[in-house]
Amino acid sequence: QVHLVESGGGLVQAGDSLTLSCANSGRTFNNYAVGWFRQAPGKEREFVCAISWSDDTTYCANDVQGRFTISRDNAKTTVRLQMNSLKPEDTAVYYCAADLLSGSYYYTHAYEYDYWGQGTQVTVSS
Protein backbone atom coordinates (compact mmCIF):
# COMPACT_ATOMS: atom_id res chain seq x y z
CA GLN A 1 0.00 0.00 0.00
CA VAL A 2 1.30 3.45 -0.92
CA HIS A 3 -0.01 6.50 0.88
CA LEU A 4 1.98 9.63 0.20
CA VAL A 5 1.97 12.61 2.51
CA GLU A 6 3.65 15.89 1.60
CA SER A 7 4.69 18.52 4.09
CA GLY A 8 6.76 21.66 4.28
CA GLY A 9 4.86 24.08 2.09
CA GLY A 10 4.26 27.66 3.09
CA LEU A 11 4.52 31.34 2.28
CA VAL A 12 8.00 32.70 1.63
CA GLN A 13 9.59 35.69 -0.04
CA ALA A 14 11.45 35.66 -3.32
CA GLY A 15 15.00 34.44 -2.82
CA ASP A 16 14.11 32.32 0.21
CA SER A 17 14.49 28.56 0.54
CA LEU A 18 12.00 25.89 1.42
CA THR A 19 12.21 22.12 1.83
CA LEU A 20 9.30 19.85 0.98
CA SER A 21 9.09 16.30 2.28
CA CYS A 22 7.23 13.30 0.96
CA ALA A 23 6.70 10.27 3.19
CA ASN A 24 5.01 6.95 2.50
CA SER A 25 3.12 6.70 5.77
CA GLY A 26 6.24 5.52 7.56
CA ARG A 27 6.97 2.77 5.07
CA THR A 28 9.94 2.72 2.74
CA PHE A 29 9.85 3.48 -0.95
CA ASN A 30 11.22 0.05 -1.84
CA ASN A 31 11.48 -0.24 -5.63
CA TYR A 32 9.60 3.01 -6.20
CA ALA A 33 10.75 5.93 -8.27
CA VAL A 34 9.51 9.23 -6.84
CA GLY A 35 8.74 12.49 -8.58
CA TRP A 36 7.69 15.99 -7.63
CA PHE A 37 5.21 17.90 -9.74
CA ARG A 38 3.55 21.27 -9.35
CA GLN A 39 0.38 22.89 -10.55
CA ALA A 40 -0.28 26.60 -10.60
CA PRO A 41 -3.84 27.97 -10.93
CA GLY A 42 -5.09 27.65 -14.48
CA LYS A 43 -2.07 25.67 -15.61
CA GLU A 44 -1.30 22.04 -16.33
CA ARG A 45 0.51 19.94 -13.78
CA GLU A 46 4.20 20.06 -14.63
CA PHE A 47 7.22 17.96 -13.80
CA VAL A 48 9.72 19.36 -11.31
CA CYS A 49 12.21 16.66 -10.26
CA ALA A 50 12.47 12.88 -9.98
CA ILE A 51 14.69 10.32 -8.28
CA SER A 52 15.27 6.67 -9.08
CA TRP A 53 15.04 3.84 -6.59
CA SER A 54 18.31 1.94 -6.90
CA ASP A 55 21.06 4.53 -7.16
CA ASP A 56 19.21 7.78 -6.50
CA THR A 57 19.75 9.05 -10.01
CA THR A 58 18.04 12.43 -10.19
CA TYR A 59 16.73 14.75 -12.84
CA CYS A 60 15.08 18.17 -12.62
CA ALA A 61 13.27 20.31 -15.15
CA ASN A 62 15.30 23.03 -16.85
CA ASP A 63 13.60 25.91 -15.09
CA VAL A 64 14.49 24.61 -11.63
CA GLN A 65 17.92 23.09 -12.32
CA GLY A 66 20.54 24.66 -10.13
CA ARG A 67 17.89 25.85 -7.67
CA PHE A 68 16.00 22.69 -6.68
CA THR A 69 17.46 19.41 -5.47
CA ILE A 70 15.67 16.12 -4.92
CA SER A 71 17.07 13.62 -2.46
CA ARG A 72 16.13 10.52 -0.50
CA ASP A 73 17.09 9.77 3.11
CA ASN A 74 19.27 6.76 3.87
CA ALA A 75 16.36 4.77 5.24
CA LYS A 76 14.47 5.45 1.99
CA THR A 77 11.36 6.51 3.85
CA THR A 78 11.34 10.17 2.86
CA VAL A 79 12.03 12.07 -0.35
CA ARG A 80 12.82 15.74 -0.06
CA LEU A 81 12.73 18.64 -2.47
CA GLN A 82 15.12 21.39 -1.45
CA MET A 83 14.10 24.61 -3.15
CA ASN A 84 16.50 27.55 -3.14
CA SER A 85 16.33 31.00 -4.68
CA LEU A 86 12.57 30.75 -4.95
CA LYS A 87 10.78 32.95 -7.45
CA PRO A 88 7.16 34.11 -7.58
CA GLU A 89 6.67 31.86 -10.62
CA ASP A 90 7.44 28.86 -8.40
CA THR A 91 4.12 29.46 -6.66
CA ALA A 92 1.99 26.34 -7.03
CA VAL A 93 0.62 23.30 -5.29
CA TYR A 94 3.43 20.78 -5.15
CA TYR A 95 2.65 17.09 -5.41
CA CYS A 96 4.70 14.03 -4.63
CA ALA A 97 4.17 10.97 -6.83
CA ALA A 98 5.49 7.42 -6.79
CA ASP A 99 5.44 4.40 -9.03
CA LEU A 100 6.90 0.93 -8.94
CA LEU A 101 10.04 1.24 -11.03
CA SER A 102 13.21 -0.45 -9.92
CA GLY A 103 16.67 0.32 -11.19
CA SER A 104 18.16 3.67 -12.02
CA TYR A 105 15.08 4.95 -13.82
CA TYR A 106 12.44 7.56 -13.18
CA TYR A 107 9.43 9.04 -14.89
CA THR A 108 8.95 12.66 -15.91
CA HIS A 109 5.29 12.59 -16.97
CA ALA A 110 2.40 12.76 -14.53
CA TYR A 111 0.47 9.98 -16.28
CA GLU A 112 3.30 7.56 -15.57
CA TYR A 113 2.80 7.72 -11.80
CA ASP A 114 0.11 5.70 -10.07
CA TYR A 115 0.31 7.12 -6.56
CA TRP A 116 -0.08 10.75 -5.54
CA GLY A 117 -0.07 12.79 -2.37
CA GLN A 118 -2.64 15.44 -1.53
CA GLY A 119 -0.32 18.32 -2.36
CA THR A 120 1.18 21.16 -0.39
CA GLN A 121 0.89 24.85 -1.24
CA VAL A 122 4.01 26.89 -1.90
CA THR A 123 3.52 30.63 -2.28
CA VAL A 124 6.41 32.92 -3.13
CA SER A 125 5.80 36.62 -2.74
CA SER A 126 7.76 39.23 -4.66
JSON list of C-alpha atoms in Angstrom, two decimals, residues 31-111:
[
{"chain": "A", "resi": 31, "resn": "ASN", "atom": "CA", "xyz": [11.48, -0.24, -5.63]},
{"chain": "A", "resi": 32, "resn": "TYR", "atom": "CA", "xyz": [9.60, 3.01, -6.20]},
{"chain": "A", "resi": 33, "resn": "ALA", "atom": "CA", "xyz": [10.75, 5.93, -8.27]},
{"chain": "A", "resi": 34, "resn": "VAL", "atom": "CA", "xyz": [9.51, 9.23, -6.84]},
{"chain": "A", "resi": 35, "resn": "GLY", "atom": "CA", "xyz": [8.74, 12.49, -8.58]},
{"chain": "A", "resi": 36, "resn": "TRP", "atom": "CA", "xyz": [7.69, 15.99, -7.63]},
{"chain": "A", "resi": 37, "resn": "PHE", "atom": "CA", "xyz": [5.21, 17.90, -9.74]},
{"chain": "A", "resi": 38, "resn": "ARG", "atom": "CA", "xyz": [3.55, 21.27, -9.35]},
{"chain": "A", "resi": 39, "resn": "GLN", "atom": "CA", "xyz": [0.38, 22.89, -10.55]},
{"chain": "A", "resi": 40, "resn": "ALA", "atom": "CA", "xyz": [-0.28, 26.60, -10.60]},
{"chain": "A", "resi": 41, "resn": "PRO", "atom": "CA", "xyz": [-3.84, 27.97, -10.93]},
{"chain": "A", "resi": 42, "resn": "GLY", "atom": "CA", "xyz": [-5.09, 27.65, -14.48]},
{"chain": "A", "resi": 43, "resn": "LYS", "atom": "CA", "xyz": [-2.07, 25.67, -15.61]},
{"chain": "A", "resi": 44, "resn": "GLU", "atom": "CA", "xyz": [-1.30, 22.04, -16.33]},
{"chain": "A", "resi": 45, "resn": "ARG", "atom": "CA", "xyz": [0.51, 19.94, -13.78]},
{"chain": "A", "resi": 46, "resn": "GLU", "atom": "CA", "xyz": [4.20, 20.06, -14.63]},
{"chain": "A", "resi": 47, "resn": "PHE", "atom": "CA", "xyz": [7.22, 17.96, -13.80]},
{"chain": "A", "resi": 48, "resn": "VAL", "atom": "CA", "xyz": [9.72, 19.36, -11.31]},
{"chain": "A", "resi": 49, "resn": "CYS", "atom": "CA", "xyz": [12.21, 16.66, -10.26]},
{"chain": "A", "resi": 50, "resn": "ALA", "atom": "CA", "xyz": [12.47, 12.88, -9.98]},
{"chain": "A", "resi": 51, "resn": "ILE", "atom": "CA", "xyz": [14.69, 10.32, -8.28]},
{"chain": "A", "resi": 52, "resn": "SER", "atom": "CA", "xyz": [15.27, 6.67, -9.08]},
{"chain": "A", "resi": 53, "resn": "TRP", "atom": "CA", "xyz": [15.04, 3.84, -6.59]},
{"chain": "A", "resi": 54, "resn": "SER", "atom": "CA", "xyz": [18.31, 1.94, -6.90]},
{"chain": "A", "resi": 55, "resn": "ASP", "atom": "CA", "xyz": [21.06, 4.53, -7.16]},
{"chain": "A", "resi": 56, "resn": "ASP", "atom": "CA", "xyz": [19.21, 7.78, -6.50]},
{"chain": "A", "resi": 57, "resn": "THR", "atom": "CA", "xyz": [19.75, 9.05, -10.01]},
{"chain": "A", "resi": 58, "resn": "THR", "atom": "CA", "xyz": [18.04, 12.43, -10.19]},
{"chain": "A", "resi": 59, "resn": "TYR", "atom": "CA", "xyz": [16.73, 14.75, -12.84]},
{"chain": "A", "resi": 60, "resn": "CYS", "atom": "CA", "xyz": [15.08, 18.17, -12.62]},
{"chain": "A", "resi": 61, "resn": "ALA", "atom": "CA", "xyz": [13.27, 20.31, -15.15]},
{"chain": "A", "resi": 62, "resn": "ASN", "atom": "CA", "xyz": [15.30, 23.03, -16.85]},
{"chain": "A", "resi": 63, "resn": "ASP", "atom": "CA", "xyz": [13.60, 25.91, -15.09]},
{"chain": "A", "resi": 64, "resn": "VAL", "atom": "CA", "xyz": [14.49, 24.61, -11.63]},
{"chain": "A", "resi": 65, "resn": "GLN", "atom": "CA", "xyz": [17.92, 23.09, -12.32]},
{"chain": "A", "resi": 66, "resn": "GLY", "atom": "CA", "xyz": [20.54, 24.66, -10.13]},
{"chain": "A", "resi": 67, "resn": "ARG", "atom": "CA", "xyz": [17.89, 25.85, -7.67]},
{"chain": "A", "resi": 68, "resn": "PHE", "atom": "CA", "xyz": [16.00, 22.69, -6.68]},
{"chain": "A", "resi": 69, "resn": "THR", "atom": "CA", "xyz": [17.46, 19.41, -5.47]},
{"chain": "A", "resi": 70, "resn": "ILE", "atom": "CA", "xyz": [15.67, 16.12, -4.92]},
{"chain": "A", "resi": 71, "resn": "SER", "atom": "CA", "xyz": [17.07, 13.62, -2.46]},
{"chain": "A", "resi": 72, "resn": "ARG", "atom": "CA", "xyz": [16.13, 10.52, -0.50]},
{"chain": "A", "resi": 73, "resn": "ASP", "atom": "CA", "xyz": [17.09, 9.77, 3.11]},
{"chain": "A", "resi": 74, "resn": "ASN", "atom": "CA", "xyz": [19.27, 6.76, 3.87]},
{"chain": "A", "resi": 75, "resn": "ALA", "atom": "CA", "xyz": [16.36, 4.77, 5.24]},
{"chain": "A", "resi": 76, "resn": "LYS", "atom": "CA", "xyz": [14.47, 5.45, 1.99]},
{"chain": "A", "resi": 77, "resn": "THR", "atom": "CA", "xyz": [11.36, 6.51, 3.85]},
{"chain": "A", "resi": 78, "resn": "THR", "atom": "CA", "xyz": [11.34, 10.17, 2.86]},
{"chain": "A", "resi": 79, "resn": "VAL", "atom": "CA", "xyz": [12.03, 12.07, -0.35]},
{"chain": "A", "resi": 80, "resn": "ARG", "atom": "CA", "xyz": [12.82, 15.74, -0.06]},
{"chain": "A", "resi": 81, "resn": "LEU", "atom": "CA", "xyz": [12.73, 18.64, -2.47]},
{"chain": "A", "resi": 82, "resn": "GLN", "atom": "CA", "xyz": [15.12, 21.39, -1.45]},
{"chain": "A", "resi": 83, "resn": "MET", "atom": "CA", "xyz": [14.10, 24.61, -3.15]},
{"chain": "A", "resi": 84, "resn": "ASN", "atom": "CA", "xyz": [16.50, 27.55, -3.14]},
{"chain": "A", "resi": 85, "resn": "SER", "atom": "CA", "xyz": [16.33, 31.00, -4.68]},
{"chain": "A", "resi": 86, "resn": "LEU", "atom": "CA", "xyz": [12.57, 30.75, -4.95]},
{"chain": "A", "resi": 87, "resn": "LYS", "atom": "CA", "xyz": [10.78, 32.95, -7.45]},
{"chain": "A", "resi": 88, "resn": "PRO", "atom": "CA", "xyz": [7.16, 34.11, -7.58]},
{"chain": "A", "resi": 89, "resn": "GLU", "atom": "CA", "xyz": [6.67, 31.86, -10.62]},
{"chain": "A", "resi": 90, "resn": "ASP", "atom": "CA", "xyz": [7.44, 28.86, -8.40]},
{"chain": "A", "resi": 91, "resn": "THR", "atom": "CA", "xyz": [4.12, 29.46, -6.66]},
{"chain": "A", "resi": 92, "resn": "ALA", "atom": "CA", "xyz": [1.99, 26.34, -7.03]},
{"chain": "A", "resi": 93, "resn": "VAL", "atom": "CA", "xyz": [0.62, 23.30, -5.29]},
{"chain": "A", "resi": 94, "resn": "TYR", "atom": "CA", "xyz": [3.43, 20.78, -5.15]},
{"chain": "A", "resi": 95, "resn": "TYR", "atom": "CA", "xyz": [2.65, 17.09, -5.41]},
{"chain": "A", "resi": 96, "resn": "CYS", "atom": "CA", "xyz": [4.70, 14.03, -4.63]},
{"chain": "A", "resi": 97, "resn": "ALA", "atom": "CA", "xyz": [4.17, 10.97, -6.83]},
{"chain": "A", "resi": 98, "resn": "ALA", "atom": "CA", "xyz": [5.49, 7.42, -6.79]},
{"chain": "A", "resi": 99, "resn": "ASP", "atom": "CA", "xyz": [5.44, 4.40, -9.03]},
{"chain": "A", "resi": 100, "resn": "LEU", "atom": "CA", "xyz": [6.90, 0.93, -8.94]},
{"chain": "A", "resi": 101, "resn": "LEU", "atom": "CA", "xyz": [10.04, 1.24, -11.03]},
{"chain": "A", "resi": 102, "resn": "SER", "atom": "CA", "xyz": [13.21, -0.45, -9.92]},
{"chain": "A", "resi": 103, "resn": "GLY", "atom": "CA", "xyz": [16.67, 0.32, -11.19]},
{"chain": "A", "resi": 104, "resn": "SER", "atom": "CA", "xyz": [18.16, 3.67, -12.02]},
{"chain": "A", "resi": 105, "resn": "TYR", "atom": "CA", "xyz": [15.08, 4.95, -13.82]},
{"chain": "A", "resi": 106, "resn": "TYR", "atom": "CA", "xyz": [12.44, 7.56, -13.18]},
{"chain": "A", "resi": 107, "resn": "TYR", "atom": "CA", "xyz": [9.43, 9.04, -14.89]},
{"chain": "A", "resi": 108, "resn": "THR", "atom": "CA", "xyz": [8.95, 12.66, -15.91]},
{"chain": "A", "resi": 109, "resn": "HIS", "atom": "CA", "xyz": [5.29, 12.59, -16.97]},
{"chain": "A", "resi": 110, "resn": "ALA", "atom": "CA", "xyz": [2.40, 12.76, -14.53]},
{"chain": "A", "resi": 111, "resn": "TYR", "atom": "CA", "xyz": [0.47, 9.98, -16.28]}
]
